Amino acid sequence: VSAEFHGAAWLSRGQGLHDLMDSSEDQVPGPGTVLGSFTIDEEIGSGAMGSVFKGTDRRDGSRVAIKVMNTELNADPTFRQRFEREAHLATLLKSPYTVRVLDFGRSGGWYFLVMEFVEGESVGAMLQKGPIPLLKAIEIACDGLLDWFARPRAGAEEFADL
């Protein structure tokens, strides 16, 4: 059994993430780690669900963002099902207000989500510098609302951590 899967091809075979386990789950991905067609270059952020890396698509050399989920979550069947469902739904979103999800899968014991890489400053980084000016805060809030309204109505509330 291959310890790797990707996106819709995996789902169309009727298999689930829980069918794959391997011994490398306690390793931490870092620069040079290959996940499917993507190579991790550098960590750019982290949170409760996992870490985000700048990476490269090995097929065309394009810049991508790779979100790798924390391995402690792998043992939770609810997490695996939710990740699979959210990742699949995220690939269907087409909005100027969301990053495009390019791929998702599991490789080397890590569940990952690959998105287009967008240059810019995160809201968290902005807040570390001090309060965000009112007009900028309104712009950010409006972009978030436009994103929410652009989502398909069925299942939109399924997105917990995009």
JSON list of C-alpha atoms in Angstrom, two decimals, residues 11 29 46 74 108 112 132 137 158:
[
{"chain": "A", "resi": 11, "resn": "LEU", "atom": "CA", "xyz": [-11.34, 10.09, -2.99]},
{"chain": "A", "resi": 29, "resn": "PRO", "atom": "CA", "xyz": [8.92, 18.22, 8.09]},
{"chain": "A", "resi": 46, "resn": "SER", "atom": "CA", "xyz": [2.39, 27.92, 12.67]},
{"chain": "A", "resi": 74, "resn": "ASN", "atom": "CA", "xyz": [-3.48, 11.81, 12.92]},
{"chain": "A", "resi": 108, "resn": "GLY", "atom": "CA", "xyz": [5.43, 10.58, 4.96]},
{"chain": "A", "resi": 112, "resn": "PHE", "atom": "CA", "xyz": [-0.99, 18.45, 3.91]},
{"chain": "A", "resi": 132, "resn": "ILE", "atom": "CA", "xyz": [-4.56, 48.40, 12.64]},
{"chain": "A", "resi": 137, "resn": "ALA", "atom": "CA", "xyz": [-9.51, 47.04, 9.55]},
{"chain": "A", "resi": 158, "resn": "GLU", "atom": "CA", "xyz": [-17.67, 23.15, 7.24]}
]
